[in-house]
mmCIF file of C-alpha atoms and ligand atoms in Angstrom:
data_model
loop_
_atom_site.group_PDB
_atom_site.id
_atom_site.type_symbol
_atom_site.label_atom_id
_atom_site.label_comp_id
_atom_site.label_asym_id
_atom_site.label_seq_id
_atom_site.Cartn_x
_atom_site.Cartn_y
_atom_site.Cartn_z
ATOM 1 C CA MET G 914 -5.885 40.745 3.279
ATOM 2 C CA ALA G 915 -6.327 40.634 0.030
ATOM 3 C CA ASP G 916 -3.119 41.030 -0.516
ATOM 4 C CA LYS G 917 -1.647 38.045 1.024
ATOM 5 C CA HIS G 918 -3.775 35.663 -0.708
ATOM 6 C CA HIS G 919 -2.844 36.959 -3.360
ATOM 7 C CA SER G 920 0.360 36.246 -3.086
ATOM 8 C CA LEU G 921 -0.019 32.388 -2.694
ATOM 9 C CA VAL G 922 0.958 29.703 -5.249
ATOM 10 C CA ARG G 923 -2.585 28.001 -4.823
ATOM 11 C CA GLN G 924 -6.381 29.827 -3.456
ATOM 12 C CA THR G 925 -8.512 26.331 -3.039
ATOM 13 C CA TYR G 926 -6.407 23.276 -1.387
ATOM 14 C CA LEU G 927 -5.645 20.702 -3.345
ATOM 15 C CA PRO G 928 -5.230 16.986 -1.550
ATOM 16 C CA TYR G 929 -2.638 14.293 -1.634
ATOM 17 C CA GLY G 930 -4.345 12.027 -2.937
ATOM 18 C CA LYS G 931 -7.743 11.831 -3.891
ATOM 19 C CA GLN G 932 -9.972 8.566 -5.924
ATOM 20 C CA TRP G 933 -11.551 9.180 -9.623
ATOM 21 C CA ILE G 934 -15.114 8.319 -10.192
ATOM 22 C CA ASP G 935 -17.155 8.805 -14.156
ATOM 23 C CA ASP G 936 -20.272 8.112 -14.157
ATOM 24 C CA ASP G 937 -19.374 4.532 -14.882
ATOM 25 C CA ASP G 938 -18.715 3.763 -11.895
ATOM 26 C CA ILE G 939 -21.851 4.786 -10.161
ATOM 27 C CA GLN G 940 -24.232 3.363 -13.405
ATOM 28 C CA ALA G 941 -22.166 0.238 -11.835
ATOM 29 C CA VAL G 942 -23.028 1.004 -7.694
ATOM 30 C CA ILE G 943 -26.730 1.557 -9.298
ATOM 31 C CA ASP G 944 -26.850 -1.980 -11.255
ATOM 32 C CA VAL G 945 -25.923 -3.535 -8.103
ATOM 33 C CA LEU G 946 -28.506 -2.059 -5.661
ATOM 34 C CA LYS G 947 -31.602 -2.140 -7.948
ATOM 35 C CA SER G 948 -29.998 -6.303 -7.958
ATOM 36 C CA ASP G 949 -30.811 -9.113 -5.972
ATOM 37 C CA TYR G 950 -27.524 -9.397 -3.905
ATOM 38 C CA LEU G 951 -25.403 -6.615 -1.925
ATOM 39 C CA THR G 952 -22.967 -9.173 -0.881
ATOM 40 C CA THR G 953 -22.420 -12.657 -1.393
ATOM 41 C CA GLY G 954 -23.410 -12.573 -4.980
ATOM 42 C CA PRO G 955 -22.086 -12.375 -8.331
ATOM 43 C CA ALA G 956 -19.723 -9.387 -8.179
ATOM 44 C CA VAL G 957 -17.050 -10.720 -5.939
ATOM 45 C CA GLU G 958 -15.913 -13.277 -7.937
ATOM 46 C CA ARG G 959 -15.741 -10.930 -11.390
ATOM 47 C CA PHE G 960 -13.989 -8.622 -9.971
ATOM 48 C CA GLU G 961 -11.533 -11.409 -8.346
ATOM 49 C CA LYS G 962 -11.302 -13.013 -11.330
ATOM 50 C CA ALA G 963 -10.803 -9.447 -13.011
ATOM 51 C CA PHE G 964 -7.994 -8.586 -10.738
ATOM 52 C CA SER G 965 -6.337 -11.428 -11.182
ATOM 53 C CA GLN G 966 -6.065 -11.947 -14.161
ATOM 54 C CA TYR G 967 -4.952 -8.104 -14.324
ATOM 55 C CA VAL G 968 -1.920 -8.846 -12.636
ATOM 56 C CA ASP G 969 -0.978 -12.460 -13.709
ATOM 57 C CA ALA G 970 -2.355 -14.777 -10.826
ATOM 58 C CA LYS G 971 -3.950 -17.712 -10.414
ATOM 59 C CA TYR G 972 -6.043 -17.176 -7.513
ATOM 60 C CA ALA G 973 -7.086 -13.412 -5.227
ATOM 61 C CA VAL G 974 -9.874 -13.285 -2.478
ATOM 62 C CA ALA G 975 -11.291 -9.986 -2.014
ATOM 63 C CA PHE G 976 -11.982 -8.399 2.136
ATOM 64 C CA SER G 977 -13.336 -5.620 3.229
ATOM 65 C CA ASN G 978 -10.297 -3.828 3.299
ATOM 66 C CA GLY G 979 -6.113 -3.875 3.056
ATOM 67 C CA THR G 980 -5.911 -4.361 6.949
ATOM 68 C CA ALA G 981 -8.671 -7.645 7.054
ATOM 69 C CA ALA G 982 -6.669 -8.811 3.699
ATOM 70 C CA LEU G 983 -3.046 -9.024 5.561
ATOM 71 C CA HIS G 984 -4.708 -10.220 8.715
ATOM 72 C CA GLY G 985 -5.975 -13.016 6.444
ATOM 73 C CA ALA G 986 -2.688 -13.530 4.897
ATOM 74 C CA CYS G 987 -0.865 -13.762 7.516
ATOM 75 C CA PHE G 988 -3.862 -16.344 9.341
ATOM 76 C CA VAL G 989 -2.533 -18.841 6.219
ATOM 77 C CA ALA G 990 0.424 -18.698 6.539
ATOM 78 C CA GLY G 991 0.483 -19.975 9.813
ATOM 79 C CA ILE G 992 1.597 -17.201 12.291
ATOM 80 C CA GLU G 993 1.318 -18.528 15.614
ATOM 81 C CA PRO G 994 1.823 -16.767 18.915
ATOM 82 C CA GLY G 995 5.228 -16.610 19.365
ATOM 83 C CA ASP G 996 6.797 -16.734 15.539
ATOM 84 C CA GLU G 997 8.511 -13.605 13.874
ATOM 85 C CA VAL G 998 7.914 -12.029 11.006
ATOM 86 C CA ILE G 999 10.439 -9.244 9.535
ATOM 87 C CA THR G 1000 8.650 -5.980 7.283
ATOM 88 C CA THR G 1001 10.245 -3.270 7.207
ATOM 89 C CA PRO G 1002 8.668 0.985 9.765
ATOM 90 C CA MET G 1003 8.773 2.379 6.565
ATOM 91 C CA THR G 1004 5.338 1.940 5.956
ATOM 92 C CA PHE G 1005 1.305 1.689 7.090
ATOM 93 C CA VAL G 1006 0.784 0.688 10.610
ATOM 94 C CA ALA G 1007 -1.392 -2.391 8.747
ATOM 95 C CA SER G 1008 1.423 -3.878 8.092
ATOM 96 C CA ALA G 1009 2.557 -4.876 11.402
ATOM 97 C CA ASN G 1010 -0.727 -5.272 13.200
ATOM 98 C CA CYS G 1011 -2.037 -7.557 11.049
ATOM 99 C CA VAL G 1012 1.140 -9.669 12.275
ATOM 100 C CA LEU G 1013 -0.084 -8.790 16.252
ATOM 101 C CA TYR G 1014 -3.323 -9.858 15.723
ATOM 102 C CA GLN G 1015 -2.516 -13.377 14.936
ATOM 103 C CA GLY G 1016 -0.200 -13.078 18.483
ATOM 104 C CA GLY G 1017 3.046 -13.227 16.676
ATOM 105 C CA LYS G 1018 6.018 -10.383 16.906
ATOM 106 C CA PRO G 1019 6.904 -8.080 14.017
ATOM 107 C CA VAL G 1020 10.649 -7.421 13.650
ATOM 108 C CA PHE G 1021 11.707 -4.635 12.027
ATOM 109 C CA ALA G 1022 14.439 -4.689 9.199
ATOM 110 C CA ASP G 1023 15.988 -1.707 8.556
ATOM 111 C CA ILE G 1024 15.359 0.666 5.017
ATOM 112 C CA ASN G 1025 18.171 1.167 1.806
ATOM 113 C CA GLN G 1026 18.638 4.394 2.370
ATOM 114 C CA ARG G 1027 18.343 5.056 -1.599
ATOM 115 C CA THR G 1028 14.624 3.332 -2.582
ATOM 116 C CA TYR G 1029 13.519 3.188 1.243
ATOM 117 C CA ASN G 1030 12.802 0.013 0.744
ATOM 118 C CA ILE G 1031 13.894 -3.240 3.080
ATOM 119 C CA ASP G 1032 17.886 -3.181 3.092
ATOM 120 C CA VAL G 1033 17.609 -7.398 2.431
ATOM 121 C CA GLU G 1034 21.042 -8.247 3.770
ATOM 122 C CA LYS G 1035 19.109 -6.637 7.352
ATOM 123 C CA VAL G 1036 16.699 -8.930 6.678
ATOM 124 C CA LYS G 1037 19.532 -12.444 6.466
ATOM 125 C CA GLN G 1038 20.675 -10.751 9.523
ATOM 126 C CA LEU G 1039 16.627 -10.843 11.491
ATOM 127 C CA ILE G 1040 16.452 -14.247 10.776
ATOM 128 C CA THR G 1041 15.979 -16.402 13.612
ATOM 129 C CA PRO G 1042 14.570 -20.419 14.001
ATOM 130 C CA LYS G 1043 11.116 -18.428 14.900
ATOM 131 C CA THR G 1044 10.720 -16.675 11.612
ATOM 132 C CA ARG G 1045 7.603 -18.026 9.906
ATOM 133 C CA ALA G 1046 7.315 -15.099 7.429
ATOM 134 C CA VAL G 1047 7.994 -11.901 5.401
ATOM 135 C CA ILE G 1048 6.091 -9.098 5.148
ATOM 136 C CA PRO G 1049 8.249 -6.882 2.543
ATOM 137 C CA VAL G 1050 5.971 -3.013 1.534
ATOM 138 C CA ASP G 1051 6.570 -2.006 -2.030
ATOM 139 C CA PHE G 1052 6.853 1.533 -1.323
ATOM 140 C CA THR G 1053 5.093 4.196 -3.280
ATOM 141 C CA GLY G 1054 5.258 2.186 -5.478
ATOM 142 C CA GLN G 1055 8.180 0.648 -6.325
ATOM 143 C CA PRO G 1056 8.845 -3.006 -5.783
ATOM 144 C CA CYS G 1057 11.443 -4.859 -3.176
ATOM 145 C CA ASP G 1058 14.055 -6.889 -3.830
ATOM 146 C CA LEU G 1059 11.642 -9.403 -4.710
ATOM 147 C CA ASP G 1060 14.036 -12.157 -6.234
ATOM 148 C CA GLU G 1061 16.423 -12.270 -3.556
ATOM 149 C CA LEU G 1062 14.035 -11.523 -0.697
ATOM 150 C CA LEU G 1063 12.087 -14.755 -1.657
ATOM 151 C CA SER G 1064 15.722 -17.270 -2.250
ATOM 152 C CA ILE G 1065 16.138 -16.197 0.700
ATOM 153 C CA ALA G 1066 12.681 -16.813 2.168
ATOM 154 C CA LYS G 1067 12.972 -20.121 0.383
ATOM 155 C CA GLN G 1068 16.595 -21.458 1.719
ATOM 156 C CA HIS G 1069 14.939 -20.524 5.157
ATOM 157 C CA ASN G 1070 10.754 -21.953 4.338
ATOM 158 C CA LEU G 1071 9.442 -18.853 5.141
ATOM 159 C CA VAL G 1072 5.835 -17.101 3.098
ATOM 160 C CA VAL G 1073 6.034 -13.745 1.725
ATOM 161 C CA ILE G 1074 3.513 -11.775 2.067
ATOM 162 C CA GLU G 1075 4.303 -8.808 0.083
ATOM 163 C CA ASP G 1076 2.316 -5.268 1.039
ATOM 164 C CA ALA G 1077 1.667 -3.942 -2.537
ATOM 165 C CA ALA G 1078 -1.047 -1.777 -1.314
ATOM 166 C CA HIS G 1079 1.357 1.134 -2.962
ATOM 167 C CA ALA G 1080 2.589 -1.005 -6.153
ATOM 168 C CA LEU G 1081 -1.212 -2.160 -7.978
ATOM 169 C CA GLY G 1082 0.569 -1.800 -11.838
ATOM 170 C CA ALA G 1083 4.168 -2.127 -10.883
ATOM 171 C CA THR G 1084 5.920 -4.621 -12.055
ATOM 172 C CA TYR G 1085 9.392 -6.265 -11.348
ATOM 173 C CA LYS G 1086 11.797 -7.564 -13.784
ATOM 174 C CA ASP G 1087 9.180 -7.768 -16.207
ATOM 175 C CA ARG G 1088 6.881 -9.786 -13.395
ATOM 176 C CA LYS G 1089 2.509 -8.582 -12.314
ATOM 177 C CA VAL G 1090 3.479 -7.807 -9.072
ATOM 178 C CA GLY G 1091 0.974 -9.982 -7.487
ATOM 179 C CA SER G 1092 2.081 -12.832 -9.509
ATOM 180 C CA ILE G 1093 5.282 -13.126 -7.770
ATOM 181 C CA SER G 1094 5.569 -13.291 -3.813
ATOM 182 C CA ASP G 1095 3.493 -16.594 -2.038
ATOM 183 C CA MET G 1096 0.841 -14.105 -1.569
ATOM 184 C CA THR G 1097 0.788 -10.222 -2.789
ATOM 185 C CA MET G 1098 -1.694 -7.539 -0.896
ATOM 186 C CA PHE G 1099 -3.541 -4.655 -2.878
ATOM 187 C CA SER G 1100 -5.652 -1.915 -1.048
ATOM 188 C CA LEU G 1101 -8.691 0.073 -2.334
ATOM 189 C CA HIS G 1102 -8.883 2.503 -0.038
ATOM 190 C CA PRO G 1103 -10.072 5.820 -2.343
ATOM 191 C CA VAL G 1104 -6.137 7.313 -2.273
ATOM 192 C CA LYS G 1105 -4.937 4.260 -3.906
ATOM 193 C CA HIS G 1106 -5.030 3.572 -7.209
ATOM 194 C CA MET G 1107 -8.241 2.086 -7.659
ATOM 195 C CA THR G 1108 -10.765 2.272 -4.821
ATOM 196 C CA THR G 1109 -13.298 0.221 -3.354
ATOM 197 C CA GLY G 1110 -14.344 2.333 -1.156
ATOM 198 C CA GLU G 1111 -13.184 0.435 1.488
ATOM 199 C CA GLY G 1112 -11.940 -3.101 0.383
ATOM 200 C CA GLY G 1113 -8.145 -5.034 -0.056
ATOM 201 C CA ILE G 1114 -7.253 -7.603 -1.640
ATOM 202 C CA ILE G 1115 -4.983 -11.423 -2.083
ATOM 203 C CA THR G 1116 -3.817 -12.655 -5.236
ATOM 204 C CA THR G 1117 -1.683 -15.695 -5.060
ATOM 205 C CA ASN G 1118 -0.617 -18.905 -6.917
ATOM 206 C CA ASN G 1119 -1.412 -20.817 -4.572
ATOM 207 C CA LYS G 1120 -4.260 -23.507 -3.991
ATOM 208 C CA ASP G 1121 -4.810 -23.739 -0.513
ATOM 209 C CA TYR G 1122 -3.626 -20.426 0.182
ATOM 210 C CA TYR G 1123 -6.739 -19.627 -2.543
ATOM 211 C CA GLU G 1124 -9.296 -21.596 -0.167
ATOM 212 C CA LYS G 1125 -8.240 -20.964 3.748
ATOM 213 C CA LEU G 1126 -8.461 -16.730 2.971
ATOM 214 C CA VAL G 1127 -11.856 -17.655 1.046
ATOM 215 C CA GLN G 1128 -12.539 -19.720 4.020
ATOM 216 C CA PHE G 1129 -11.379 -17.251 6.768
ATOM 217 C CA ARG G 1130 -13.357 -14.639 5.242
ATOM 218 C CA SER G 1131 -16.160 -15.554 6.143
ATOM 219 C CA HIS G 1132 -16.470 -16.454 10.123
ATOM 220 C CA GLY G 1133 -14.352 -20.194 9.436
ATOM 221 C CA ILE G 1134 -16.938 -21.828 7.490
ATOM 222 C CA THR G 1135 -17.380 -23.952 4.990
ATOM 223 C CA ARG G 1136 -20.412 -24.702 2.797
ATOM 224 C CA GLU G 1137 -17.958 -27.027 0.791
ATOM 225 C CA ARG G 1138 -19.533 -30.580 0.617
ATOM 226 C CA SER G 1139 -16.154 -32.777 -0.032
ATOM 227 C CA LYS G 1140 -14.500 -29.940 3.153
ATOM 228 C CA LEU G 1141 -16.868 -31.354 5.537
ATOM 229 C CA LEU G 1142 -16.149 -33.751 8.157
ATOM 230 C CA HIS G 1143 -19.800 -34.404 8.669
ATOM 231 C CA ASP G 1144 -23.323 -33.725 6.524
ATOM 232 C CA HIS G 1145 -26.184 -33.395 7.906
ATOM 233 C CA GLY G 1146 -28.373 -32.551 5.291
ATOM 234 C CA PRO G 1147 -28.250 -29.537 2.273
ATOM 235 C CA TRP G 1148 -29.124 -26.649 4.972
ATOM 236 C CA TYR G 1149 -25.245 -28.407 6.612
ATOM 237 C CA TYR G 1150 -22.397 -25.351 6.938
ATOM 238 C CA GLU G 1151 -19.252 -25.918 9.989
ATOM 239 C CA MET G 1152 -16.616 -23.728 11.332
ATOM 240 C CA GLN G 1153 -13.204 -25.084 11.116
ATOM 241 C CA HIS G 1154 -11.849 -22.035 11.915
ATOM 242 C CA LEU G 1155 -12.343 -19.367 13.962
ATOM 243 C CA GLY G 1156 -12.773 -16.673 10.913
ATOM 244 C CA PHE G 1157 -13.617 -13.451 10.785
ATOM 245 C CA ASN G 1158 -16.746 -10.957 8.882
ATOM 246 C CA TYR G 1159 -14.069 -9.594 6.656
ATOM 247 C CA ARG G 1160 -16.474 -9.678 2.937
ATOM 248 C CA MET G 1161 -16.173 -7.022 0.701
ATOM 249 C CA THR G 1162 -19.825 -6.328 -0.446
ATOM 250 C CA ASP G 1163 -20.894 -6.621 -3.923
ATOM 251 C CA ILE G 1164 -21.860 -2.838 -4.158
ATOM 252 C CA GLN G 1165 -17.984 -2.718 -3.391
ATOM 253 C CA ALA G 1166 -17.577 -5.699 -6.220
ATOM 254 C CA ALA G 1167 -18.676 -3.903 -8.920
ATOM 255 C CA LEU G 1168 -17.260 -0.359 -8.412
ATOM 256 C CA GLY G 1169 -13.812 -2.227 -8.277
ATOM 257 C CA LEU G 1170 -15.232 -4.382 -11.716
ATOM 258 C CA SER G 1171 -16.082 -0.448 -12.786
ATOM 259 C CA GLN G 1172 -12.217 0.906 -11.301
ATOM 260 C CA LEU G 1173 -10.524 -2.073 -12.631
ATOM 261 C CA LYS G 1174 -11.061 -1.070 -15.808
ATOM 262 C CA LYS G 1175 -9.391 2.836 -16.048
ATOM 263 C CA VAL G 1176 -6.505 1.444 -13.835
ATOM 264 C CA GLU G 1177 -3.646 1.381 -16.328
ATOM 265 C CA GLN G 1178 -5.165 4.036 -17.651
ATOM 266 C CA PHE G 1179 -4.539 5.923 -13.846
ATOM 267 C CA ILE G 1180 -0.851 5.126 -13.716
ATOM 268 C CA LYS G 1181 -0.176 6.421 -16.696
ATOM 269 C CA ILE G 1182 -1.064 9.614 -16.140
ATOM 270 C CA ARG G 1183 0.713 9.198 -12.656
ATOM 271 C CA LYS G 1184 4.064 8.719 -14.159
ATOM 272 C CA LYS G 1185 2.952 11.748 -16.882
ATOM 273 C CA TYR G 1186 2.644 14.115 -13.505
ATOM 274 C CA VAL G 1187 5.665 11.885 -12.176
ATOM 275 C CA SER G 1188 8.007 12.135 -14.978
ATOM 276 C CA ILE G 1189 6.859 16.178 -14.383
ATOM 277 C CA TYR G 1190 7.873 16.121 -11.104
ATOM 278 C CA ASN G 1191 11.236 15.107 -12.100
ATOM 279 C CA GLU G 1192 12.060 17.348 -14.709
ATOM 280 C CA ALA G 1193 11.045 20.484 -12.911
ATOM 281 C CA PHE G 1194 13.451 19.408 -10.049
ATOM 282 C CA ARG G 1195 16.324 18.483 -11.271
ATOM 283 C CA GLY G 1196 19.213 19.673 -10.334
ATOM 284 C CA TRP G 1197 17.945 21.086 -6.664
ATOM 285 C CA ARG G 1198 20.710 20.747 -4.342
ATOM 286 C CA GLU G 1199 18.379 21.390 -1.408
ATOM 287 C CA PHE G 1200 16.341 18.171 -2.015
ATOM 288 C CA VAL G 1201 16.423 14.974 -4.471
ATOM 289 C CA SER G 1202 13.254 13.628 -5.941
ATOM 290 C CA PRO G 1203 12.803 9.657 -5.779
ATOM 291 C CA PHE G 1204 15.525 7.131 -6.696
ATOM 292 C CA GLN G 1205 14.045 4.893 -9.747
ATOM 293 C CA ALA G 1206 15.521 1.048 -10.555
ATOM 294 C CA LEU G 1207 16.078 0.089 -13.717
ATOM 295 C CA ASP G 1208 14.949 -3.405 -13.405
ATOM 296 C CA ARG G 1209 11.039 -2.208 -12.431
ATOM 297 C CA GLN G 1210 8.978 -0.160 -13.281
ATOM 298 C CA SER G 1211 7.046 2.075 -10.361
ATOM 299 C CA SER G 1212 2.598 1.754 -10.867
ATOM 300 C CA TRP G 1213 4.298 5.341 -8.820
ATOM 301 C CA HIS G 1214 1.566 5.627 -5.449
ATOM 302 C CA LEU G 1215 3.507 8.582 -4.218
ATOM 303 C CA TYR G 1216 6.110 10.847 -4.967
ATOM 304 C CA VAL G 1217 8.486 11.488 -2.221
ATOM 305 C CA ILE G 1218 11.472 14.009 -1.649
ATOM 306 C CA ARG G 1219 14.087 14.041 0.810
ATOM 307 C CA LEU G 1220 15.304 17.480 1.815
ATOM 308 C CA ASN G 1221 19.129 17.998 2.377
ATOM 309 C CA LEU G 1222 18.433 19.309 5.490
ATOM 310 C CA GLU G 1223 21.691 21.098 5.497
ATOM 311 C CA ALA G 1224 21.024 22.933 2.159
ATOM 312 C CA LEU G 1225 18.809 24.973 4.417
ATOM 313 C CA THR G 1226 18.038 27.044 6.657
ATOM 314 C CA GLY G 1227 14.589 25.486 8.238
ATOM 315 C CA SER G 1228 13.504 22.522 9.462
ATOM 316 C CA ARG G 1229 11.572 19.603 7.307
ATOM 317 C CA LYS G 1230 8.426 21.392 9.538
ATOM 318 C CA GLU G 1231 8.937 24.591 8.664
ATOM 319 C CA VAL G 1232 9.507 23.859 5.056
ATOM 320 C CA PHE G 1233 6.122 21.263 5.448
ATOM 321 C CA GLU G 1234 4.560 23.759 7.230
ATOM 322 C CA ALA G 1235 5.056 26.594 4.603
ATOM 323 C CA LEU G 1236 3.907 24.568 1.612
ATOM 324 C CA GLN G 1237 0.914 23.739 3.508
ATOM 325 C CA HIS G 1238 0.537 27.354 3.826
ATOM 326 C CA GLU G 1239 0.556 27.620 -0.059
ATOM 327 C CA ASN G 1240 -2.398 25.455 0.131
ATOM 328 C CA ILE G 1241 -0.044 22.025 -1.263
ATOM 329 C CA GLY G 1242 -1.538 19.101 0.652
ATOM 330 C CA VAL G 1243 1.527 17.171 1.544
ATOM 331 C CA ASN G 1244 2.704 14.592 4.066
ATOM 332 C CA VAL G 1245 4.561 12.216 4.933
ATOM 333 C CA HIS G 1246 4.685 8.781 5.000
ATOM 334 C CA TYR G 1247 5.991 6.912 7.038
ATOM 335 C CA ILE G 1248 6.220 8.181 10.597
ATOM 336 C CA PRO G 1249 8.159 4.753 11.340
ATOM 337 C CA VAL G 1250 5.949 2.023 13.096
ATOM 338 C CA TYR G 1251 7.779 1.239 15.940
ATOM 339 C CA TYR G 1252 7.901 5.164 16.832
ATOM 340 C CA GLN G 1253 4.140 4.830 17.825
ATOM 341 C CA PRO G 1254 2.672 4.690 21.116
ATOM 342 C CA TYR G 1255 1.661 1.519 21.525
ATOM 343 C CA TYR G 1256 4.401 0.045 19.546
ATOM 344 C CA GLN G 1257 7.020 1.234 22.271
ATOM 345 C CA GLU G 1258 5.499 0.139 25.265
ATOM 346 C CA LEU G 1259 5.045 -3.273 23.562
ATOM 347 C CA GLY G 1260 9.241 -2.342 23.947
ATOM 348 C CA TYR G 1261 10.380 -1.261 20.818
ATOM 349 C CA GLN G 1262 13.185 1.326 20.982
ATOM 350 C CA LYS G 1263 14.372 4.239 18.596
ATOM 351 C CA GLY G 1264 17.408 3.414 17.150
ATOM 352 C CA LEU G 1265 16.371 0.556 15.889
ATOM 353 C CA CYS G 1266 16.391 1.400 11.479
ATOM 354 C CA PRO G 1267 18.575 3.959 12.129
ATOM 355 C CA ASN G 1268 18.325 5.027 8.326
ATOM 356 C CA ALA G 1269 14.547 4.451 8.387
ATOM 357 C CA GLU G 1270 15.099 7.513 10.835
ATOM 358 C CA GLU G 1271 16.881 9.308 9.389
ATOM 359 C CA VAL G 1272 14.671 9.562 6.163
ATOM 360 C CA TYR G 1273 11.821 9.745 8.064
ATOM 361 C CA GLU G 1274 12.978 13.672 9.840
ATOM 362 C CA ALA G 1275 13.623 14.645 5.818
ATOM 363 C CA ILE G 1276 11.096 13.453 3.517
ATOM 364 C CA ILE G 1277 7.652 15.158 2.674
ATOM 365 C CA THR G 1278 5.277 13.266 0.076
ATOM 366 C CA LEU G 1279 3.664 15.839 -2.670
ATOM 367 C CA PRO G 1280 0.138 15.705 -4.120
ATOM 368 C CA LEU G 1281 -0.151 12.347 -6.656
ATOM 369 C CA PHE G 1282 -3.286 11.341 -8.286
ATOM 370 C CA PRO G 1283 -4.688 10.655 -11.416
ATOM 371 C CA ALA G 1284 -7.517 12.825 -11.005
ATOM 372 C CA MET G 1285 -5.389 16.240 -10.217
ATOM 373 C CA SER G 1286 -4.795 18.514 -13.740
ATOM 374 C CA GLU G 1287 -0.848 19.798 -15.258
ATOM 375 C CA ARG G 1288 -2.611 22.294 -14.295
ATOM 376 C CA ASP G 1289 -2.176 21.437 -10.731
ATOM 377 C CA VAL G 1290 0.589 19.779 -11.085
ATOM 378 C CA GLN G 1291 2.376 23.514 -12.342
ATOM 379 C CA ASP G 1292 1.355 24.488 -8.770
ATOM 380 C CA VAL G 1293 2.775 21.962 -6.045
ATOM 381 C CA ILE G 1294 6.375 23.479 -8.702
ATOM 382 C CA THR G 1295 5.821 26.325 -8.826
ATOM 383 C CA ALA G 1296 4.802 26.455 -4.560
ATOM 384 C CA VAL G 1297 8.325 23.530 -4.165
ATOM 385 C CA LYS G 1298 10.339 25.968 -5.814
ATOM 386 C CA LYS G 1299 9.228 29.367 -3.859
ATOM 387 C CA ILE G 1300 9.440 27.854 -0.064
ATOM 388 C CA ILE G 1301 12.378 26.057 -0.663
ATOM 389 C CA SER G 1302 14.197 28.585 -2.889
ATOM 390 C CA LEU G 1303 12.980 30.310 0.595
ATOM 391 C CA TYR G 1304 14.956 28.500 2.655
ATOM 392 C CA SER G 1305 18.000 27.693 0.894
ATOM 393 C CA ARG G 1306 21.317 28.419 2.867
HETATM 394 C C1 LIG I 1153 -3.320 1.421 2.399
HETATM 395 C C2 LIG I 1153 -2.477 0.726 3.181
HETATM 396 C C3 LIG I 1153 -2.282 -0.287 4.063
HETATM 397 C C4 LIG I 1153 -3.803 -0.549 4.661
HETATM 398 O O1 LIG I 1153 -4.729 -0.637 3.639
HETATM 399 P P1 LIG I 1153 -6.258 -0.784 3.917
HETATM 400 O O2 LIG I 1153 -7.313 -0.983 2.755
HETATM 401 O O3 LIG I 1153 -6.766 0.851 4.373
HETATM 402 O O4 LIG I 1153 -7.001 -1.420 5.689
HETATM 403 C C5 LIG I 1153 -1.111 -1.114 4.601
HETATM 404 N N1 LIG I 1153 -0.128 -1.210 3.945
HETATM 405 C C6 LIG I 1153 -0.068 -0.026 3.011
HETATM 406 C C7 LIG I 1153 1.874 0.419 2.712
HETATM 407 C C8 LIG I 1153 -1.155 0.733 2.767
HETATM 408 O O5 LIG I 1153 -0.592 1.909 2.482
#
């Protein structure tokens, strides 16, 4: 037993992603807890302002989580029952579920085989008179072909809601993600670039979208005198559409403000670890490292390798389990959304997006987060080389 343990690359489990929380973050939360407002206070607005400045957008609206934020974006984009919204299958279910919340129909466009991002040509082919919006996802932090998508969207009068849950701090042709699409969503879940525990935020340059998002986030209620249809007096407020309680608390926002100060540092560490991985994995024919386009800078939420199954004697599952056994917290991003039983029951069938299906069969996500050490990075490299050599044909 002792021997068997000794032969493992790692003795302790290394997750694929994890938050970085330091004393400044903890103090920021304590300060709010001692203040007058736990929610609907000044911290949320401060956070929104700082966040919008960071991504070069005019406005930001914070939500209780990224999924709620996507729901808000679909609402203000005017998605209604019967409307179609084109998105990618290579994403978390939330990118498509937000369309279903509005009674719309997600239409899945296949991915590009190199970037794993949505294929613009496929998007074009799927546009119908019912199409209202496109939800491209900046997979692993690498921005989609935004210029092409925005130009198609303009021609067909579509709203572009960019799911940038992976892409905080990324740039596209020297422009910040968050300042480009009609609306951009960022998730503030602990595995993402920075966290508020749970949290999400939409950035936009459109004042009308901004005001509607604020109202939607809080029951569809407004207190702004200029917007009221009636006015009974100073106590009066009006619910003008069916909204939700999707508010972010001041506790979360204070944590967010504190985290935002460090986000550039977080991304720098991620980039450094990616270059260490790239260097170590260069030249292996059993798997390929992520593709990097030259005109955009990923902010590296995930490091996804793709196995060359023909060069291996083992399956993806065997390689995955062997890495898990080495205490490397591997993962798979993503199971094509429409493989989910709920989507299958809605009538989506396997075979819909062959590229996404083929990529899904061969990908493994390796650990990548700023709170891991260089030693951890080396452990991952050692384990990958060991297991891949074991299964090399
Ligand atoms: C994390 C994530 C979401 C959802 O964000 P939550 O804050 O967890 O609700 C949506 N889309 C993608 C691609 C994500 O990775």
